[in-house]
Short mmCIF file of C-alpha atoms in Angstrom, two decimals:
data_model
loop_
_atom_site.label_atom_id
_atom_site.label_comp_id
_atom_site.label_asym_id
_atom_site.label_seq_id
_atom_site.Cartn_x
_atom_site.Cartn_y
_atom_site.Cartn_z
CA UNK A 9 0.00 0.00 0.00
CA UNK A 10 1.46 3.36 -0.95
CA UNK A 11 0.67 6.88 0.19
CA UNK A 12 -1.44 7.63 -2.90
CA UNK A 13 -3.72 4.69 -2.16
CA UNK A 14 -4.06 5.74 1.49
CA UNK A 15 -4.78 9.33 0.44
CA UNK A 16 -7.47 8.18 -2.00
CA UNK A 17 -9.30 6.24 0.73
CA UNK A 18 -8.97 9.03 3.29
CA UNK A 19 -10.30 11.56 0.80
CA UNK A 20 -13.55 9.61 0.44
CA UNK A 21 -14.50 10.09 4.09
CA UNK A 22 -16.90 13.00 3.73
CA UNK A 23 -20.58 13.25 4.49
CA UNK A 24 -22.79 12.71 1.43
CA UNK A 25 -19.79 11.71 -0.68
CA UNK A 26 -21.03 9.78 -3.72
CA UNK A 27 -17.82 7.68 -3.75
CA UNK A 28 -18.37 6.32 -0.23
CA UNK A 29 -21.21 4.31 1.28
CA UNK A 30 -21.27 3.46 5.00
CA UNK A 31 -23.70 0.68 5.92
CA UNK A 32 -23.52 -0.15 9.63
CA UNK A 33 -21.79 1.22 12.71
CA UNK A 34 -21.13 -0.62 15.97
CA UNK A 35 -19.98 1.09 19.19
CA UNK A 36 -18.69 -0.98 22.12
CA UNK A 37 -18.06 0.56 25.55
CA UNK A 38 -15.45 -1.20 27.71
CA UNK A 39 -15.01 -0.50 31.43
CA UNK A 40 -11.50 0.14 32.71
CA UNK A 41 -11.96 -1.56 36.08
CA UNK A 42 -13.23 -4.90 34.76
CA UNK A 43 -11.93 -4.85 31.16
CA UNK A 44 -15.38 -6.10 30.17
CA UNK A 45 -17.98 -4.93 27.68
CA UNK A 46 -20.45 -2.65 29.49
CA UNK A 47 -22.64 -1.75 26.52
CA UNK A 48 -22.79 -2.02 22.74
CA UNK A 49 -25.01 -0.50 20.09
CA UNK A 50 -25.33 -1.35 16.40
CA UNK A 51 -27.39 0.53 13.83
CA UNK A 52 -27.42 1.60 10.17
CA UNK A 53 -25.10 4.55 9.70
CA UNK A 54 -27.75 6.50 7.78
CA UNK A 55 -29.99 6.48 10.88
CA UNK A 56 -27.33 8.12 13.06
CA UNK A 57 -27.91 11.81 13.82
CA UNK A 58 -26.10 14.00 11.32
CA UNK A 59 -24.10 15.73 14.06
CA UNK A 60 -22.85 12.34 15.25
CA UNK A 61 -22.09 11.30 11.68
CA UNK A 62 -19.82 14.32 11.32
CA UNK A 63 -17.95 13.36 14.51
CA UNK A 64 -17.50 9.77 13.34
CA UNK A 65 -16.33 10.81 9.86
CA UNK A 66 -13.77 13.13 11.48
CA UNK A 67 -12.58 10.27 13.67
CA UNK A 68 -12.18 7.87 10.74
CA UNK A 69 -10.30 10.45 8.69
CA UNK A 70 -8.01 11.24 11.62
CA UNK A 71 -7.28 7.54 12.08
CA UNK A 72 -6.10 7.25 8.47
CA UNK A 73 -3.88 10.35 8.70
CA UNK A 74 -0.11 9.97 9.00
CA UNK A 75 3.01 8.72 7.28
CA UNK A 76 3.42 5.10 6.26
CA UNK A 77 5.76 3.17 8.58
CA UNK A 78 5.38 5.91 11.18
CA UNK A 79 1.67 5.96 12.05
CA UNK A 80 0.26 3.70 9.34
CA UNK A 81 1.60 0.16 8.94
CA UNK A 82 0.61 -2.30 6.25
CA UNK A 83 1.02 -5.73 7.83
CA UNK A 84 0.54 -9.21 6.43
CA UNK A 85 -1.65 -11.72 8.25
CA UNK A 86 0.17 -14.67 9.83
CA UNK A 87 -0.19 -17.84 7.81
CA UNK A 88 -0.48 -20.29 10.73
CA UNK A 89 -2.70 -18.50 13.26
CA UNK A 90 -5.00 -20.95 15.12
CA UNK A 91 -8.16 -18.82 14.86
CA UNK A 92 -7.14 -16.30 12.22
CA UNK A 93 -8.57 -12.81 12.43
CA UNK A 94 -8.20 -12.74 8.66
CA UNK A 95 -11.08 -15.21 8.31
CA UNK A 96 -13.20 -13.37 10.88
CA UNK A 97 -12.77 -10.02 9.11
CA UNK A 98 -13.40 -11.45 5.67
CA UNK A 99 -16.62 -13.09 6.82
CA UNK A 100 -17.69 -9.85 8.49
CA UNK A 101 -16.99 -7.92 5.31
CA UNK A 102 -18.99 -10.14 2.96
CA UNK A 103 -21.97 -11.06 5.15
CA UNK A 104 -25.25 -9.36 4.41
CA UNK A 105 -26.54 -10.09 7.92
CA UNK A 106 -26.09 -7.17 10.32
CA UNK A 107 -26.48 -9.41 13.38
CA UNK A 108 -23.76 -11.78 12.12
CA UNK A 109 -21.44 -8.83 11.45
CA UNK A 110 -22.09 -7.50 14.96
CA UNK A 111 -21.34 -10.89 16.57
CA UNK A 112 -18.08 -11.24 14.59
CA UNK A 113 -16.91 -7.76 15.63
CA UNK A 114 -17.76 -8.50 19.27
CA UNK A 115 -15.56 -11.59 19.03
CA UNK A 116 -12.77 -9.30 17.87
CA UNK A 117 -13.38 -7.00 20.84
CA UNK A 118 -13.03 -10.02 23.15
CA UNK A 119 -9.55 -10.54 21.69
CA UNK A 120 -8.73 -6.87 22.27
CA UNK A 121 -9.54 -6.98 25.99
CA UNK A 122 -8.09 -10.41 26.71
CA UNK A 123 -4.98 -10.16 28.91
CA UNK A 124 -5.04 -6.37 28.57
CA UNK A 125 -5.10 -3.79 31.36
CA UNK A 126 -6.90 -0.64 30.29
CA UNK A 127 -5.82 2.73 31.63
CA UNK A 128 -9.19 4.36 30.85
CA UNK A 129 -12.68 3.43 29.75
CA UNK A 130 -12.48 2.66 26.05
CA UNK A 131 -14.88 2.81 23.11
CA UNK A 132 -14.26 0.60 20.08
CA UNK A 133 -16.08 1.71 16.93
CA UNK A 134 -16.54 -0.49 13.86
CA UNK A 135 -17.99 0.67 10.58
CA UNK A 136 -18.44 -1.26 7.39
CA UNK A 137 -19.09 0.11 3.96
CA UNK A 138 -17.61 0.44 0.50
CA UNK A 139 -15.65 3.02 -1.43
CA UNK A 140 -15.14 3.40 -5.16
CA UNK A 141 -12.04 3.85 -7.25
CA UNK A 142 -11.39 3.84 -11.01
CA UNK A 143 -10.75 0.50 -12.68
CA UNK A 144 -8.55 2.28 -15.25
CA UNK A 145 -7.22 5.71 -16.11
CA UNK A 146 -9.91 8.16 -17.05
CA UNK A 147 -10.19 9.00 -20.73
CA UNK A 148 -11.37 12.59 -21.00
CA UNK A 149 -12.38 12.07 -24.61
CA UNK A 150 -14.62 9.11 -23.85
CA UNK A 151 -18.35 9.64 -23.68
CA UNK A 152 -18.68 7.40 -20.64
CA UNK A 153 -18.64 9.20 -17.32
CA UNK A 154 -15.97 8.46 -14.77
CA UNK A 155 -18.49 6.70 -12.51
CA UNK A 156 -19.09 4.07 -15.18
CA UNK A 157 -15.45 3.07 -14.75
CA UNK A 158 -15.61 2.72 -10.97
CA UNK A 159 -15.32 -0.48 -8.96
CA UNK A 160 -16.70 -0.93 -5.42
CA UNK A 161 -14.33 -1.98 -2.63
CA UNK A 162 -16.03 -3.24 0.57
CA UNK A 163 -14.16 -2.59 3.83
CA UNK A 164 -14.26 -2.67 7.63
CA UNK A 165 -12.73 0.14 9.66
CA UNK A 166 -12.06 -0.07 13.41
CA UNK A 167 -11.23 2.90 15.64
CA UNK A 168 -10.21 2.54 19.30
CA UNK A 169 -10.79 5.64 21.42
CA UNK A 170 -10.32 6.35 25.12
CA UNK A 171 -12.52 8.53 27.33
CA UNK A 172 -11.86 11.30 29.80
CA UNK A 173 -14.03 12.83 32.54
CA UNK A 174 -15.53 16.23 31.92
CA UNK A 175 -13.76 19.12 33.56
CA UNK A 176 -15.34 20.89 36.49
CA UNK A 177 -16.74 24.21 35.38
CA UNK A 178 -18.97 27.07 36.37
CA UNK A 179 -21.92 27.84 34.09
CA UNK A 180 -24.20 30.85 33.78
CA UNK A 181 -27.91 30.11 33.32
CA UNK A 182 -29.40 32.87 31.13
CA UNK A 183 -32.99 31.89 31.90
CA UNK A 184 -32.59 31.77 35.69
CA UNK A 185 -29.91 34.47 35.76
CA UNK A 186 -27.69 32.57 38.13
CA UNK A 187 -24.32 30.84 38.24
CA UNK A 188 -24.40 27.04 38.40
CA UNK A 189 -21.85 24.35 39.04
CA UNK A 190 -21.45 21.89 36.15
CA UNK A 191 -22.41 18.48 37.56
CA UNK A 192 -22.34 16.48 34.28
CA UNK A 193 -20.53 13.19 34.95
CA UNK A 194 -20.79 11.54 31.51
CA UNK A 195 -17.32 10.79 30.12
CA UNK A 196 -16.14 12.39 26.88
CA UNK A 197 -15.12 10.03 24.06
CA UNK A 198 -11.93 11.41 22.50
CA UNK A 199 -12.86 10.97 18.85
CA UNK A 200 -10.40 13.64 17.73
CA UNK A 201 -7.41 11.59 18.96
CA UNK A 202 -7.93 7.88 18.22
CA UNK A 203 -5.57 5.55 20.08
CA UNK A 204 -5.29 2.97 17.33
CA UNK A 205 -7.33 0.99 14.83
CA UNK A 206 -7.20 -0.68 11.44
CA UNK A 207 -8.58 -0.62 7.90
CA UNK A 208 -9.34 -3.97 6.21
CA UNK A 209 -8.54 -5.01 3.56
CA UNK A 210 -5.39 -3.23 2.49
CA UNK A 211 -4.73 -2.21 -1.11
CA UNK A 212 -2.11 -3.48 -3.54
CA UNK A 213 -1.87 -2.00 -7.04
CA UNK A 214 -5.28 -0.33 -6.61
CA UNK A 215 -6.94 -3.66 -5.74
CA UNK A 216 -8.20 -4.90 -2.37
CA UNK A 217 -5.68 -7.23 -0.71
CA UNK A 218 -7.37 -9.53 1.82
CA UNK A 219 -4.00 -10.93 2.90
CA UNK A 220 -2.97 -7.59 4.44
CA UNK A 221 -4.46 -5.05 6.81
CA UNK A 222 -3.57 -1.41 7.44
CA UNK A 223 -2.85 -0.94 11.16
CA UNK A 224 -3.15 2.65 12.41
CA UNK A 225 -1.25 3.88 15.48
CA UNK A 226 -2.17 6.95 17.48
CA UNK A 227 1.49 7.87 18.05
CA UNK A 228 4.28 7.97 15.50
CA UNK A 229 6.70 5.03 15.62
CA UNK A 230 4.79 3.42 18.51
CA UNK A 231 2.66 0.61 17.07
CA UNK A 232 0.96 -1.66 19.61
CA UNK A 233 2.82 -4.93 19.06
CA UNK A 234 0.33 -6.89 21.17
CA UNK A 235 -2.59 -5.62 19.09
CA UNK A 236 -0.86 -6.45 15.81
CA UNK A 237 0.19 -9.92 16.93
CA UNK A 238 -2.62 -11.14 19.20
CA UNK A 239 -5.65 -9.24 17.90
CA UNK A 240 -4.94 -8.98 14.17
CA UNK A 241 -2.74 -12.12 14.00
CA UNK A 242 -0.42 -10.16 11.73
CA UNK A 243 3.34 -10.22 11.30
CA UNK A 244 5.66 -7.81 13.08
CA UNK A 245 6.03 -4.38 11.51
CA UNK A 246 9.21 -2.33 11.37
CA UNK A 247 8.88 1.40 12.01
CA UNK A 248 10.71 4.07 10.03
CA UNK A 249 12.58 4.96 13.21
CA UNK A 250 13.79 1.38 13.61
CA UNK A 251 14.88 1.18 9.97
CA UNK A 252 16.91 4.37 10.39
CA UNK A 253 18.68 2.83 13.37
CA UNK A 254 19.42 -0.30 11.31
CA UNK A 255 20.87 1.82 8.52
CA UNK A 256 23.00 3.81 10.95
CA UNK A 257 24.39 0.63 12.53
CA UNK A 258 25.22 -0.84 9.11
CA UNK A 259 27.05 2.33 8.07
CA UNK A 260 28.98 2.38 11.36
CA UNK A 261 29.92 -1.26 10.83
CA UNK A 262 31.49 -0.60 7.42
CA UNK A 263 32.71 3.00 7.71
CA UNK A 264 33.01 3.82 11.41
CA UNK A 265 30.96 6.26 13.48
CA UNK A 266 32.84 9.45 12.60
CA UNK A 267 31.90 11.29 9.39
CA UNK A 268 32.83 14.70 8.10
CA UNK A 269 29.77 16.80 7.37
CA UNK A 270 30.22 16.81 3.58
CA UNK A 271 30.28 13.01 3.42
CA UNK A 272 27.14 12.78 5.55
CA UNK A 273 25.45 15.44 3.41
CA UNK A 274 26.37 13.47 0.27
CA UNK A 275 24.86 10.29 1.74
CA UNK A 276 21.55 12.05 2.36
CA UNK A 277 21.63 13.62 -1.11
CA UNK A 278 22.31 10.29 -2.83
CA UNK A 279 19.42 8.58 -1.06
CA UNK A 280 17.13 11.54 -1.73
CA UNK A 281 18.02 11.24 -5.41
CA UNK A 282 17.01 7.56 -5.33
CA UNK A 283 13.63 8.56 -3.91
CA UNK A 284 13.09 11.41 -6.36
CA UNK A 285 14.05 9.41 -9.45
CA UNK A 286 11.78 6.50 -8.56
CA UNK A 287 8.98 6.09 -11.12
CA UNK A 288 7.29 3.09 -9.53
CA UNK A 289 4.22 3.28 -7.30
CA UNK A 290 5.99 1.24 -4.62
CA UNK A 291 8.45 3.09 -2.41
CA UNK A 292 12.09 2.44 -3.44
CA UNK A 293 14.20 0.12 -1.27
CA UNK A 294 17.92 -0.28 -0.65
CA UNK A 295 19.66 -3.65 -0.49
CA UNK A 296 23.32 -4.11 0.43
CA UNK A 297 24.40 -3.35 -3.16
CA UNK A 298 22.50 -0.06 -3.12
CA UNK A 299 23.98 0.91 0.24
CA UNK A 300 27.48 0.18 -1.05
CA UNK A 301 26.86 2.31 -4.13
CA UNK A 302 25.46 5.22 -2.06
CA UNK A 303 28.38 5.19 0.38
CA UNK A 304 30.99 4.89 -2.35
CA UNK A 305 29.42 7.74 -4.33
CA UNK A 306 29.45 9.82 -1.14
CA UNK A 307 33.19 9.46 -0.70
CA UNK A 308 33.52 6.51 1.69
CA UNK A 309 36.73 4.69 0.74
CA UNK A 310 37.83 1.05 0.79
CA UNK A 311 34.29 -0.26 0.50
CA UNK A 312 33.04 -3.37 -1.30
CA UNK A 313 29.62 -4.93 -1.77
CA UNK A 314 30.83 -8.01 0.13
CA UNK A 315 31.79 -5.89 3.13
CA UNK A 316 28.35 -4.25 3.23
CA UNK A 317 26.69 -7.65 2.76
CA UNK A 318 28.49 -8.96 5.85
CA UNK A 319 27.34 -5.88 7.77
CA UNK A 320 23.71 -6.65 6.87
CA UNK A 321 24.26 -10.19 8.13
CA UNK A 322 25.86 -8.93 11.35
CA UNK A 323 23.33 -6.21 12.20
CA UNK A 324 20.01 -7.77 11.18
CA UNK A 325 20.94 -11.37 10.42
CA UNK A 326 19.57 -11.07 6.88
CA UNK A 327 21.90 -10.20 4.01
CA UNK A 328 18.92 -9.87 1.64
CA UNK A 329 17.04 -7.36 3.79
CA UNK A 330 15.82 -4.24 1.95
CA UNK A 331 15.56 -0.87 3.68
CA UNK A 332 12.92 1.64 2.62
CA UNK A 333 14.84 4.61 1.25
CA UNK A 334 12.39 7.14 2.71
CA UNK A 335 12.84 5.67 6.20
CA UNK A 336 16.62 5.88 6.52
CA UNK A 337 17.07 9.65 6.11
CA UNK A 338 15.39 12.63 7.78
CA UNK A 339 12.86 14.57 5.70
CA UNK A 340 15.07 16.22 3.13
CA UNK A 341 13.51 19.65 2.68
CA UNK A 342 12.37 20.37 6.23
CA UNK A 343 14.42 21.18 9.32
CA UNK A 344 14.32 17.57 10.44
CA UNK A 345 17.90 17.32 11.79
CA UNK A 346 18.36 18.45 15.38
CA UNK A 347 21.89 19.30 16.52
CA UNK A 348 21.65 19.30 20.30
CA UNK A 349 24.33 20.89 22.49
CA UNK A 350 24.47 22.11 26.08
CA UNK A 351 24.22 25.68 24.82
CA UNK A 352 21.57 25.42 22.10
CA UNK A 353 19.54 23.15 19.82
CA UNK A 354 19.91 23.84 16.10
CA UNK A 355 17.38 22.63 13.52
CA UNK A 356 18.53 22.20 9.94
CA UNK A 357 17.40 20.35 6.82
CA UNK A 358 19.53 17.59 5.26
CA UNK A 359 19.84 19.64 2.05
CA UNK A 360 21.52 22.43 4.04
CA UNK A 361 23.77 20.20 6.13
CA UNK A 362 26.78 21.06 3.95
CA UNK A 363 26.75 24.59 5.43
CA UNK A 364 27.46 23.30 8.95
CA UNK A 365 30.92 22.39 10.28
CA UNK A 366 32.41 21.37 13.59
CA UNK A 367 35.70 23.25 14.01
CA UNK A 368 38.40 23.70 16.62
CA UNK A 369 38.74 27.37 17.56
CA UNK A 370 41.32 28.36 20.19
CA UNK A 371 41.34 24.82 21.55
CA UNK A 372 37.54 24.60 21.82
CA UNK A 373 35.06 22.69 19.67
CA UNK A 374 32.63 25.01 17.92
CA UNK A 375 29.81 24.72 15.38
CA UNK A 376 30.22 27.00 12.38
CA UNK A 377 27.26 27.72 10.10
CA UNK A 378 27.71 29.42 6.74
CA UNK A 379 25.01 32.07 6.14
CA UNK A 380 24.15 34.54 3.39
CA UNK A 381 22.51 37.20 5.54
CA UNK A 382 23.16 39.12 8.77
CA UNK A 383 21.97 37.60 12.03
CA UNK A 384 19.33 39.68 13.81
CA UNK A 385 18.61 39.11 17.52
CA UNK A 386 15.72 41.01 19.11
CA UNK A 387 15.98 43.65 16.41
CA UNK A 388 19.76 44.07 16.73
CA UNK A 389 22.06 43.11 13.85
CA UNK A 390 25.17 41.28 15.04
CA UNK A 391 28.57 42.57 14.02
CA UNK A 392 30.79 40.22 11.99
CA UNK A 393 34.02 39.13 13.64
CA UNK A 394 37.08 38.28 11.53
CA UNK A 395 38.80 35.11 12.86
#
């Protein structure tokens, strides 16, 4: 699943969108103290109050927002799970019986709360429906409308949301002209910040892929491993943060842990070029040969493909492992690199890294930054010292 496919699905989640149809919605309330289902409610989505529909649509869209391998993880179902969630979800997706769908989703909730200690009351929301996407590229000269070339994709979306108590407040009653203490005790469901969830099935080459599911994490680079393994019965996912650490360890293994800034800048530029020149829908990946080529082109000496291959074997025990190019470098055009010192923290983009140097001045280590303009602090222009 690539970012374009995720964006297409997310874009459909609008009220009255003719490319999206939501059939049923199921809400399950789970108590923190007992980790048991306290209440559940299932109904056709079209019968839900419009104000509630807007809140749910916002929640679903928020769940599907984020970068792949940071907040969104496409994971493959395990092949040898005893009671595979894959089968449960597929049956829930294709059944025309609302009661059967409800019972299947409640079974999934039982897996969520098994051996799990909740920190707050939790609401699990399931919705099933279908979205549409073109079966082929649109021909503007054709007489057929674009909708005639659409194909329906059924799906199930799950959103897990925690609750919080309402804050104590003082209210003013206009009718009675008096101040009143707010005594509402009903908890607030935090639909604007979903904890986690999933979208089934995933998409491969613009087609539904029932062998994969898109897991959605509420926090970047913090997927719930227990949920992925025990609830979804899916294989372990690797975050972008973890892949960057793997890349760094491989580079240290073959070239050491000390780099001059120009070499490091060249490494980032070479990988960025790989990403930019990619014409495939799938994100480009780097095997040991690609890493050797990038490092050699960046000025690292005495390097061979065999040496990098051994580093892959040493660090991750898989010489054929492929790293996602977009995961191993900071975002190239934003100030994604943080240089932290005791005196200050400097933010800089990888494309501007070449303008930064660590120098020795009068026996002290200093950071020197090349600039084109005068530095202004609180309205005062600094004078330029000649070293």
